[in-house]
XYZ file of C-alpha atoms in Angstrom:
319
model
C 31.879 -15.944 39.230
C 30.005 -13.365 41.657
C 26.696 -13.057 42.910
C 25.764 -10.035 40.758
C 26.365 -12.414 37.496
C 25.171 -15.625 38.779
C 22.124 -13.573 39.050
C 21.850 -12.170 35.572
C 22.840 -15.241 33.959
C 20.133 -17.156 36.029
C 17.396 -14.466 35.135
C 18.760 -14.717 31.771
C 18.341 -18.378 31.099
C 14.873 -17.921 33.342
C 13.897 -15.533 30.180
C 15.034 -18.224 27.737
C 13.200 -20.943 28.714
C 9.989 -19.223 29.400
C 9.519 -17.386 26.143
C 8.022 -20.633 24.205
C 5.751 -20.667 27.089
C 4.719 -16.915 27.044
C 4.203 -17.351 23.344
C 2.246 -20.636 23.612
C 0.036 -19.105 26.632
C -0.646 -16.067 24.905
C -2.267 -18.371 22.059
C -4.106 -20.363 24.512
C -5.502 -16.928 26.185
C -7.119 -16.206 22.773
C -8.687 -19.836 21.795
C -10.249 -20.166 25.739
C -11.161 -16.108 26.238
C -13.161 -17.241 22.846
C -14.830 -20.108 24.422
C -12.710 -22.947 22.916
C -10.916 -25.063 25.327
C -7.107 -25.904 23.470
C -5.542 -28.980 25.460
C -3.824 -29.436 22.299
C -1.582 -26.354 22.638
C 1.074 -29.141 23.610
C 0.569 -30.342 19.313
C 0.591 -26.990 18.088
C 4.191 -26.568 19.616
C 5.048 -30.289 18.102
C 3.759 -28.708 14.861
C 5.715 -25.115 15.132
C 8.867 -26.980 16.531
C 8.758 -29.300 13.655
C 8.028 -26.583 10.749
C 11.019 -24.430 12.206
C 13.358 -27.205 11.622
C 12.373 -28.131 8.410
C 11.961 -24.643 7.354
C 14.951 -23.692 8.399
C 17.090 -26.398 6.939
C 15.420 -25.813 3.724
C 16.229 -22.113 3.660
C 19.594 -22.727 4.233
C 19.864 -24.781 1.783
C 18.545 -22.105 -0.639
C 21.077 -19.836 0.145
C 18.688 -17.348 2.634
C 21.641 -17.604 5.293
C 20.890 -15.332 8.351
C 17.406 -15.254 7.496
C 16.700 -18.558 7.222
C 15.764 -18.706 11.194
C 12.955 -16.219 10.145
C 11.915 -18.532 7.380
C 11.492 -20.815 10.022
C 9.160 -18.865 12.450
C 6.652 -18.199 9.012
C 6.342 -21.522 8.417
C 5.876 -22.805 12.290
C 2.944 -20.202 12.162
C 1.603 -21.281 9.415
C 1.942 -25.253 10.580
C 0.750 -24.215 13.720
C -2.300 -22.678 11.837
C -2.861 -25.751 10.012
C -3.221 -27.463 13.272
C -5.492 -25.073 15.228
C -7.792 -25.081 11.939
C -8.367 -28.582 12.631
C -9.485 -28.232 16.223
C -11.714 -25.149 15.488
C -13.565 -26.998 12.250
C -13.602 -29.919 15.138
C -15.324 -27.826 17.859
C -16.803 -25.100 16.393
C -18.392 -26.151 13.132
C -19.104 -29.789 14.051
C -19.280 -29.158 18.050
C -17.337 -32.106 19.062
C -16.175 -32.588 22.780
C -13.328 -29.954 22.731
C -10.831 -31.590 25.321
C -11.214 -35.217 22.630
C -10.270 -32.390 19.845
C -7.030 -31.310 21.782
C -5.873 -34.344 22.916
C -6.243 -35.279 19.073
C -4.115 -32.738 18.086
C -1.508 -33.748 20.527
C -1.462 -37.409 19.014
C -1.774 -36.317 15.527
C 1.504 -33.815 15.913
C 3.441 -36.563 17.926
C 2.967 -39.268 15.263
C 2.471 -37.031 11.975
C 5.450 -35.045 12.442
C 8.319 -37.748 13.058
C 6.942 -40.100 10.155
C 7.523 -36.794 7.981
C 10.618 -36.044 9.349
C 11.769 -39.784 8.349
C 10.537 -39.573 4.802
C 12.249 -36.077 4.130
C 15.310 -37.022 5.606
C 16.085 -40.512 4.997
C 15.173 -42.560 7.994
C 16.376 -39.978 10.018
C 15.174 -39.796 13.777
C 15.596 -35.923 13.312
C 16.164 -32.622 10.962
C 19.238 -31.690 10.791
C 21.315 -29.112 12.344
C 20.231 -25.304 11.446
C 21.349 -22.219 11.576
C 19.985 -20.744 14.861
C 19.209 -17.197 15.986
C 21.809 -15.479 18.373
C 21.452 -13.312 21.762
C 21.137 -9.692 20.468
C 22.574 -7.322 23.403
C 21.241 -3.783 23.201
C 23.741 -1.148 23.978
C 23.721 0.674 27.472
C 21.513 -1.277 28.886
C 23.348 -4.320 28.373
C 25.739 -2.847 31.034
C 22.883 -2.913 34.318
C 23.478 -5.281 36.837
C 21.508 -8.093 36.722
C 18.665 -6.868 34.556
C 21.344 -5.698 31.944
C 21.898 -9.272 31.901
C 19.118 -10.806 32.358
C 16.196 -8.898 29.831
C 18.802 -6.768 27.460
C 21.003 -9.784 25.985
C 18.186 -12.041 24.457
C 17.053 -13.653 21.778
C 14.824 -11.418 19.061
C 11.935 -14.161 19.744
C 12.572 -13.286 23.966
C 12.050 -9.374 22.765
C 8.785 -9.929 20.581
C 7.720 -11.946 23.109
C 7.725 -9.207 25.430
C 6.605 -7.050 23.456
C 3.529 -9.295 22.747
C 2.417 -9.302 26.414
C 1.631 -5.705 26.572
C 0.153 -5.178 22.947
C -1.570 -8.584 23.471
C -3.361 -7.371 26.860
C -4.092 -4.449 25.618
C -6.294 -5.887 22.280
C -7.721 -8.017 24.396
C -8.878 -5.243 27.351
C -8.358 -1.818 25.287
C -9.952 -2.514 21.609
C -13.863 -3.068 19.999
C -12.243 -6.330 19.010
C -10.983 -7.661 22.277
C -14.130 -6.872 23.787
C -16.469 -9.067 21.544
C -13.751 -11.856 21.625
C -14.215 -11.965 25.134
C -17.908 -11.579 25.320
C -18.494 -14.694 22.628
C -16.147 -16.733 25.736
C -19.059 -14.971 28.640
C -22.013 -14.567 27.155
C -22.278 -15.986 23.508
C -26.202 -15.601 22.970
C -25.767 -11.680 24.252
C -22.612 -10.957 22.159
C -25.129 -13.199 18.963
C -28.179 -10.401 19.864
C -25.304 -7.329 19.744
C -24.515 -8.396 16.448
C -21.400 -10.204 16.873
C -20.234 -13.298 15.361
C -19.720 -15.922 17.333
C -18.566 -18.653 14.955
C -16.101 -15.899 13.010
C -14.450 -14.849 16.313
C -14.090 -18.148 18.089
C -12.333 -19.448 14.566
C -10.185 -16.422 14.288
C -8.974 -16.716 18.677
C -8.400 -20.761 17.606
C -6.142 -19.773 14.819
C -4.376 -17.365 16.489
C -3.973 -19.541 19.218
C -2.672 -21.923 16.301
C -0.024 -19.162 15.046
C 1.448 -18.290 18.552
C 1.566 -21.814 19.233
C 3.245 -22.434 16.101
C 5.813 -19.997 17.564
C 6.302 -21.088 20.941
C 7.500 -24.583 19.277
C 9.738 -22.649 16.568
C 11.473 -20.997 19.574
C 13.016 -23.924 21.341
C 13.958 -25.343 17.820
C 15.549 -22.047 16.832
C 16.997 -21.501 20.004
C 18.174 -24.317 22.270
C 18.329 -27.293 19.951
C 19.133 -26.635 16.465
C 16.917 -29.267 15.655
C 13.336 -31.026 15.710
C 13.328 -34.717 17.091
C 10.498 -36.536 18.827
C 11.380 -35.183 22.261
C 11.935 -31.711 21.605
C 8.740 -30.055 23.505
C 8.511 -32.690 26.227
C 5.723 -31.498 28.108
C 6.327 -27.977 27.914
C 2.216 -27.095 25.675
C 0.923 -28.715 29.279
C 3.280 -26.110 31.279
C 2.010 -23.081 29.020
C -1.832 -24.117 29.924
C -0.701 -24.381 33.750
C 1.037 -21.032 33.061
C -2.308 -19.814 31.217
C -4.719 -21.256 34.052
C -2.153 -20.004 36.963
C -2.206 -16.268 35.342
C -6.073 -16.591 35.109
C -6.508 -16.247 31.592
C -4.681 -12.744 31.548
C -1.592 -11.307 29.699
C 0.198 -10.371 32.524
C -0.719 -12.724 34.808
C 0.424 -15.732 32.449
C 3.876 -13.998 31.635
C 4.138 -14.009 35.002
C 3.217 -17.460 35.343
C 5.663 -18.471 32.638
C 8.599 -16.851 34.143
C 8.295 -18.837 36.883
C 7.685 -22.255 35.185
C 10.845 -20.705 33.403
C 12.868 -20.159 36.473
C 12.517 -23.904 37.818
C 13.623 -24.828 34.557
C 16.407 -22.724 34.563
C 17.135 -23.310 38.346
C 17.781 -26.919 37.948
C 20.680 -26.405 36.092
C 22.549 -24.143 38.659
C 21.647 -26.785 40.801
C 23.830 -28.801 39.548
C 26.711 -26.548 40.524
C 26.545 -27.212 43.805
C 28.468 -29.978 45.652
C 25.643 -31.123 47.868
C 23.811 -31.733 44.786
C 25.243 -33.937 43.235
C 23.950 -36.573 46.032
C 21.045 -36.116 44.133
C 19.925 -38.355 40.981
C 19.879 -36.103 37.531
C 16.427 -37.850 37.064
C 14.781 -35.427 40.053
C 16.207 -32.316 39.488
C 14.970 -32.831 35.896
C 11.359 -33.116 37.795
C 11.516 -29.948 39.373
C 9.261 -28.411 36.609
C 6.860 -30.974 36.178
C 6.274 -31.172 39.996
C 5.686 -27.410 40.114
C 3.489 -27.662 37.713
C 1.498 -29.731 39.601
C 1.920 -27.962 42.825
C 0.424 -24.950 41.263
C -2.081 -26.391 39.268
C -3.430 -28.013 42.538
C -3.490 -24.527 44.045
C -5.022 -23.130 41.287
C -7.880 -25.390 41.103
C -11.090 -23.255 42.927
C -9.198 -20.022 42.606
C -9.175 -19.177 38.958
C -12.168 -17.709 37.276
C -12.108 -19.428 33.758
C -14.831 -17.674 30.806
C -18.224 -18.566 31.485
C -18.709 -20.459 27.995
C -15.669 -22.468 28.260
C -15.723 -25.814 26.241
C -19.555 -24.972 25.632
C -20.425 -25.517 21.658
C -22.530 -22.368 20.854
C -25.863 -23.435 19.590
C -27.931 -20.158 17.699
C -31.106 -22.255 18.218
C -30.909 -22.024 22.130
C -30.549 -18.756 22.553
């Protein structure tokens, strides 16, 4: 194999593994730039995950065939919906401590979704196989080195993912409606006096943090595992709020932030092609991502500028 396609096969898979993560920090930009802090982004992607595979399965079984994927994706963001609706009533209506709501959420998904799972399937520990979506090339510029490679033969939930990014930053920085969904996350008395609705927009940056969540955990079941079992996020709603936290609550910043969560993911499985690697035990190179995670966390501590209402219940009395 040479260099040129290592590369593109590398930046491929570094695209593969980072689009849950770009979908799932793009919902968590929404819920925080509204003032809600979502630790339970890491449930929302149990929830998505787990309506993509039983969506799926069910859709194939109805005869949908290659649709049934897209089935899937519907009802992970409406699951994933569900879910955020629970933190927002939580922390918005009845102000509870919104870090307690998340990690909630996270506990609810892990346990509700696996005792399901066993009643709809018999016992079983996980859905079944479904039908998956495949890498679309696009013509032409399939054929560039590297890049070809790497961002032109994806999956259709890698393109919209993309595509989200810059129509996503661009709501959120270019439109009326961006602007009072961030000001209710600054300055919620202000945006209150201006007219806005505070309670209506921090619900409606919850739920779509819900949706895209929903998403995030519909992509790895749709296109890595085939399937929904206990284990299949592992960790990865945590990397999407380092990613979110790392790209400071921006777009760009936390695509940025996700492709390179998604490259030590990717990485540690070229690793393994290496002779002098395999000195190594499996059980650290499959830390690499976690540890990074850390690593930049750390960093990021100090440096990032998070909303000035974060995690603070609005309260119309105190203005």
């Amino acid at each position: 194999m040479d260099v040129l396609t290592l590369l593109g096969q590398l930046l491929n898979s570094t695209l593969v593994f980072s689009t849950a993560l770009i979908f799932t920090a793009l919902g968590g930009i929404f819920s925080e730039r509204s003032g809600v802090v979502n630790i339970g982004l890491e449930g929302l992607m149990i929830f998505g995950a787990f309506a993509a595979g039983v969506g799926t399965y069910y859709a194939q079984e109805a005869g949908m065939g290659a649709f049934s994927p897209w089935v899937g994706v519907i009802a992970a963001m409406v699951m994933g919906a569900i879910g955020a609706l629970i933190h927002a009533v939580a922390t918005i209506t009845f102000k509870a401590d919104q870090t307690i709501s998340g990690i909630v959420i996270n506990f609810l998904a892990a346990g509700l979704t696996v005792y399901i799972v066993k009643l709809l399937f018999e016992g079983a520990a996980e859905t079944p196989l479904v039908t998956v979506f495949h890498k679309v090339p696009i013509p032409i510029l399939r054929d560039i080195p590297i890049i070809g490679e790497g961002f032109f033969n994806s999956y259709p939930t890698t393109y919209l993912a993309l595509i989200l990014v810059v129509v996503i930053y661009f709501v959120l920085f270019k439109t009326p409606f961006g602007l009072r969904l961030r000001s209710v996350g600054e300055h919620p008395s202000a945006a209150d006096t201006l007219g806005v609705n505070v309670t209506k927009m921090r619900y409606i940056g919850v739920l779509l943090s819900g949706m895209l969540g929903g998403i995030g955990g519909a992509t790895i079941t749709l296109t890595t595992t085939s399937t929904f079992a206990h284990n299949t996020i592992s960790g990865q709603g945590f990397i999407a709020i380092a990613a979110m936290i790392f790209g400071k609550w921006n777009p760009l910043g936390a695509f940025g932030a996700a492709m390179f969560f998604g490259f030590s993911q990717a990485i540690r499985n070229y690793v393994q092609l290496f002779e002098w690697s395999r000195s190594i035990p499996q059980e650290f190179i499959f830390m690499i991502p976690y540890v990074l995670t850390i690593i930049v966390l750390v960093g990021a501590v100090g440096r990032s500028s998070a909303p000035a209402a974060l995690g603070t219940p609005y309260d119309p009395g105190k203005r």
